[in-house]
XYZ file of C-alpha atoms in Angstrom:
283
model
C 0.000 0.015 -0.022
C 2.876 2.339 0.829
C 4.531 1.752 -2.543
C 1.242 2.311 -4.371
C 0.660 5.587 -2.523
C 4.168 6.751 -3.332
C 3.670 5.906 -7.011
C 0.383 7.792 -7.157
C 1.958 10.760 -5.443
C 4.957 10.954 -7.798
C 3.039 10.440 -11.063
C 1.111 13.690 -11.074
C 4.169 15.600 -9.916
C 6.057 14.383 -12.977
C 3.131 15.231 -15.232
C 3.125 18.772 -13.788
C 6.426 19.549 -15.458
C 6.071 17.494 -18.633
C 4.589 19.150 -21.740
C 5.667 22.595 -20.502
C 8.231 25.103 -21.833
C 9.327 28.475 -20.468
C 8.009 31.615 -22.048
C 9.920 34.926 -21.743
C 9.449 38.201 -23.504
C 11.123 41.568 -23.519
C 11.129 44.711 -25.625
C 13.534 47.449 -26.692
C 10.975 50.145 -25.772
C 8.180 50.294 -23.233
C 5.486 47.979 -24.580
C 1.871 47.617 -23.500
C 1.900 44.412 -25.552
C 4.077 42.846 -22.803
C 2.871 44.895 -19.852
C -0.710 43.692 -20.330
C 0.278 40.064 -20.033
C -0.493 38.531 -16.641
C 2.248 39.213 -14.101
C 1.769 35.960 -12.187
C 0.177 32.613 -13.042
C -0.959 29.422 -11.392
C -1.907 27.337 -14.401
C -1.536 28.883 -17.801
C -1.321 27.636 -21.361
C 1.171 29.163 -23.745
C -1.671 29.455 -26.288
C -3.485 31.927 -23.969
C -0.334 34.046 -23.836
C -0.130 34.051 -27.650
C -3.808 34.864 -27.950
C -3.515 37.755 -25.433
C -0.719 39.235 -27.526
C -2.574 38.712 -30.810
C -5.751 40.357 -29.516
C -3.864 43.393 -28.217
C -4.539 46.514 -30.276
C -0.835 47.460 -30.016
C 0.447 44.255 -31.560
C 1.174 46.075 -34.827
C 2.869 49.101 -33.280
C 6.333 47.585 -33.201
C 8.722 47.449 -36.177
C 9.258 43.735 -35.552
C 8.139 40.886 -33.371
C 10.955 38.347 -33.071
C 9.831 34.835 -32.199
C 12.667 32.663 -30.976
C 11.731 28.953 -30.740
C 13.957 26.285 -29.209
C 12.717 22.654 -28.970
C 13.526 20.901 -25.700
C 14.069 24.137 -23.742
C 13.663 23.684 -19.956
C 13.150 26.289 -17.284
C 16.276 24.956 -15.604
C 18.279 25.854 -18.722
C 17.438 29.534 -18.191
C 18.107 29.139 -14.502
C 21.639 28.080 -15.192
C 22.492 30.993 -17.434
C 25.047 33.440 -15.991
C 24.127 37.056 -15.251
C 26.431 38.107 -18.059
C 24.618 36.110 -20.731
C 22.768 37.916 -23.478
C 19.326 36.755 -22.321
C 19.995 37.796 -18.723
C 21.336 41.218 -19.700
C 18.392 41.781 -22.058
C 15.854 40.953 -19.398
C 17.547 43.080 -16.784
C 17.736 46.184 -19.009
C 14.477 45.912 -20.958
C 11.728 48.396 -20.023
C 9.030 45.738 -20.408
C 9.512 42.019 -19.582
C 7.479 38.946 -18.670
C 8.848 35.594 -17.597
C 6.849 32.353 -17.136
C 8.515 29.139 -16.016
C 5.998 26.350 -16.678
C 3.180 27.327 -19.085
C 1.541 24.280 -20.600
C 2.097 23.655 -24.305
C -0.444 21.521 -26.147
C 1.128 21.795 -29.604
C 4.552 22.405 -31.072
C 2.842 24.446 -33.828
C 1.543 27.153 -31.455
C 4.468 29.569 -32.004
C 4.350 29.311 -35.784
C 0.565 29.675 -35.888
C 0.932 32.779 -33.782
C 3.572 34.202 -36.154
C 1.337 33.596 -39.170
C -1.667 35.199 -37.434
C 0.290 38.336 -36.456
C 1.730 38.639 -39.950
C -1.770 38.431 -41.447
C -3.269 40.893 -38.960
C -0.511 43.506 -39.268
C 0.209 42.922 -42.976
C 3.774 42.287 -41.913
C 6.395 40.281 -43.763
C 6.928 36.828 -42.255
C 10.641 36.004 -42.272
C 12.598 32.971 -41.172
C 16.149 33.799 -40.107
C 18.696 31.070 -39.392
C 20.603 31.379 -36.172
C 23.874 33.236 -36.751
C 22.655 34.791 -39.992
C 21.718 38.406 -40.585
C 18.594 40.057 -42.066
C 18.672 43.450 -43.796
C 14.993 44.115 -44.547
C 13.539 47.334 -43.237
C 9.789 46.764 -43.602
C 7.638 45.732 -40.662
C 8.279 42.046 -40.040
C 7.540 39.007 -38.013
C 10.915 37.320 -37.607
C 11.034 33.615 -36.709
C 14.399 32.220 -35.409
C 14.452 28.462 -35.003
C 17.244 27.678 -32.539
C 18.860 24.221 -32.432
C 17.059 21.792 -30.191
C 18.425 20.590 -26.835
C 18.218 16.814 -26.401
C 21.079 15.942 -24.120
C 20.844 15.711 -20.307
C 23.175 16.552 -17.440
C 25.873 19.172 -17.253
C 26.321 19.327 -21.058
C 23.087 21.310 -21.307
C 24.664 24.282 -19.517
C 27.555 24.443 -22.032
C 25.201 24.070 -24.959
C 22.923 26.806 -23.633
C 25.899 29.149 -23.282
C 26.762 28.516 -26.967
C 23.170 29.065 -28.068
C 22.970 32.269 -26.060
C 25.963 33.628 -27.943
C 24.445 32.488 -31.227
C 21.165 34.215 -30.380
C 23.019 37.368 -29.406
C 24.694 37.482 -32.843
C 21.361 36.923 -34.623
C 19.412 39.552 -32.678
C 22.217 42.126 -33.004
C 22.155 41.765 -36.760
C 18.477 42.724 -37.042
C 17.914 46.305 -38.208
C 14.825 46.978 -36.019
C 15.253 49.369 -33.114
C 11.677 49.019 -31.820
C 11.048 45.326 -31.405
C 9.584 42.706 -29.094
C 11.406 39.408 -28.534
C 9.492 36.295 -27.502
C 11.602 33.317 -26.495
C 9.903 30.005 -25.910
C 10.307 26.302 -26.557
C 8.435 23.062 -26.941
C 8.620 19.684 -25.242
C 7.209 16.257 -25.862
C 4.308 15.133 -23.622
C 6.445 12.142 -22.540
C 9.563 14.191 -21.795
C 10.768 14.030 -18.220
C 12.137 17.155 -16.601
C 14.664 15.561 -14.226
C 16.346 18.868 -13.450
C 13.041 20.530 -12.567
C 11.673 17.537 -10.624
C 14.759 17.561 -8.443
C 13.690 20.970 -7.100
C 9.983 21.394 -8.037
C 9.408 24.320 -5.657
C 12.438 26.256 -6.766
C 11.841 29.286 -8.987
C 13.617 29.829 -12.270
C 16.943 31.608 -12.064
C 16.643 35.322 -11.268
C 17.955 36.676 -14.515
C 17.496 40.298 -13.515
C 20.572 42.316 -12.658
C 21.216 43.058 -9.014
C 22.200 46.625 -9.841
C 19.839 49.514 -9.130
C 17.233 50.402 -11.722
C 14.296 52.731 -12.077
C 11.140 52.020 -10.008
C 9.120 51.256 -13.114
C 11.648 48.746 -14.388
C 11.941 47.133 -10.982
C 8.184 46.832 -10.676
C 7.916 45.244 -14.118
C 10.817 42.828 -13.631
C 9.819 41.692 -10.157
C 6.333 40.830 -11.330
C 7.591 37.835 -13.312
C 7.589 34.328 -12.053
C 11.361 34.335 -11.891
C 11.083 36.542 -8.781
C 8.603 34.468 -6.800
C 7.853 30.874 -5.895
C 5.022 29.113 -7.618
C 3.604 27.338 -4.558
C 0.425 25.621 -5.815
C 1.381 23.869 -9.029
C -1.142 21.557 -10.767
C 0.930 18.564 -9.682
C 0.982 19.580 -6.056
C -2.751 20.178 -6.018
C -3.313 16.729 -7.534
C -1.025 15.113 -4.962
C -2.964 16.767 -2.118
C -6.256 15.581 -3.573
C -4.993 12.030 -3.939
C -3.619 11.953 -0.391
C -6.791 13.438 1.141
C -9.437 11.563 -0.812
C -7.755 8.250 -1.728
C -4.791 7.411 0.398
C -6.130 8.539 3.797
C -9.558 6.792 3.405
C -7.863 3.574 2.302
C -5.544 3.801 5.262
C -8.425 4.512 7.644
C -10.588 1.596 6.439
C -7.595 -0.684 6.422
C -6.776 0.042 10.058
C -10.475 -0.275 11.010
C -10.679 -3.666 9.314
C -7.568 -4.929 11.082
C -8.886 -3.742 14.437
C -12.232 -5.519 13.940
C -10.580 -8.918 13.352
C -10.874 -11.121 16.493
C -9.207 -14.473 17.122
C -11.760 -17.352 17.348
C -12.256 -19.030 20.725
C -10.484 -22.402 20.892
C -12.665 -25.201 22.321
C -9.649 -27.162 23.574
C -8.680 -24.277 25.783
C -11.933 -24.478 27.821
C -11.795 -26.347 31.191
C -13.366 -29.797 31.280
C -16.940 -29.904 32.388
C -17.472 -26.302 31.413
C -21.008 -25.569 30.420
C -21.804 -22.114 29.104
C -25.540 -22.332 29.965
C -24.837 -23.416 33.540
C -22.274 -20.662 33.895
C -24.901 -18.189 32.813
C -27.489 -19.449 35.320
C -24.997 -19.071 38.096
């Protein structure tokens, strides 16, 4: 029973971090497109984030929306980035940022469907730029950058992420747009197992913001992201609590009650000779 309860408790916790990918966004100028996104989440789908951006009236006000997609990206990969990395420096200095550690992703096509929808709505050019390559167009554009996927496990991921961060820095620096929004997200298989995240499920993503002083507006925006607070009630934790309260504890209670109600039968050979129950009662 103990092993079964442990298995039931661990299963939803693993599912809580599978089929999720981090979602971070920042802008070169103050952007209501980002500021109107929710500052904190309990359970959120990445599709709802894309829909919120798409329905925003200011979605077409920027020269470019750059969508960076990296298959296999984990929240722990961002957590391990150094403060001097391009992503960390961009988030710490950007006037508008949002950071989500574990939004659910139901389809790997969500980012590309979003890019096509924005391009159609804003009559913008949809461009695919290879990592490390430049783009010289000046018209309003939706730029899609497909980063190499991350499939390995262990300490090698940190080194690979550092290389990809430098590659992304080169790509973004080559873009001619001064007023732009960058959205960086990933995708993961439903069956993928986030061992790094499961090792510390209650730990927030790495605080990528700089520790140096900044303006009050920037600090208020940066500290509203999930990277600055613990996400206490995750879907997995809620499911574990429900299983323990409504399945494990009742089974344990009825099991103990059943064991307590079992009585050993009275042995006839243990009664004294000549013993008569009816006579004993009459006495």
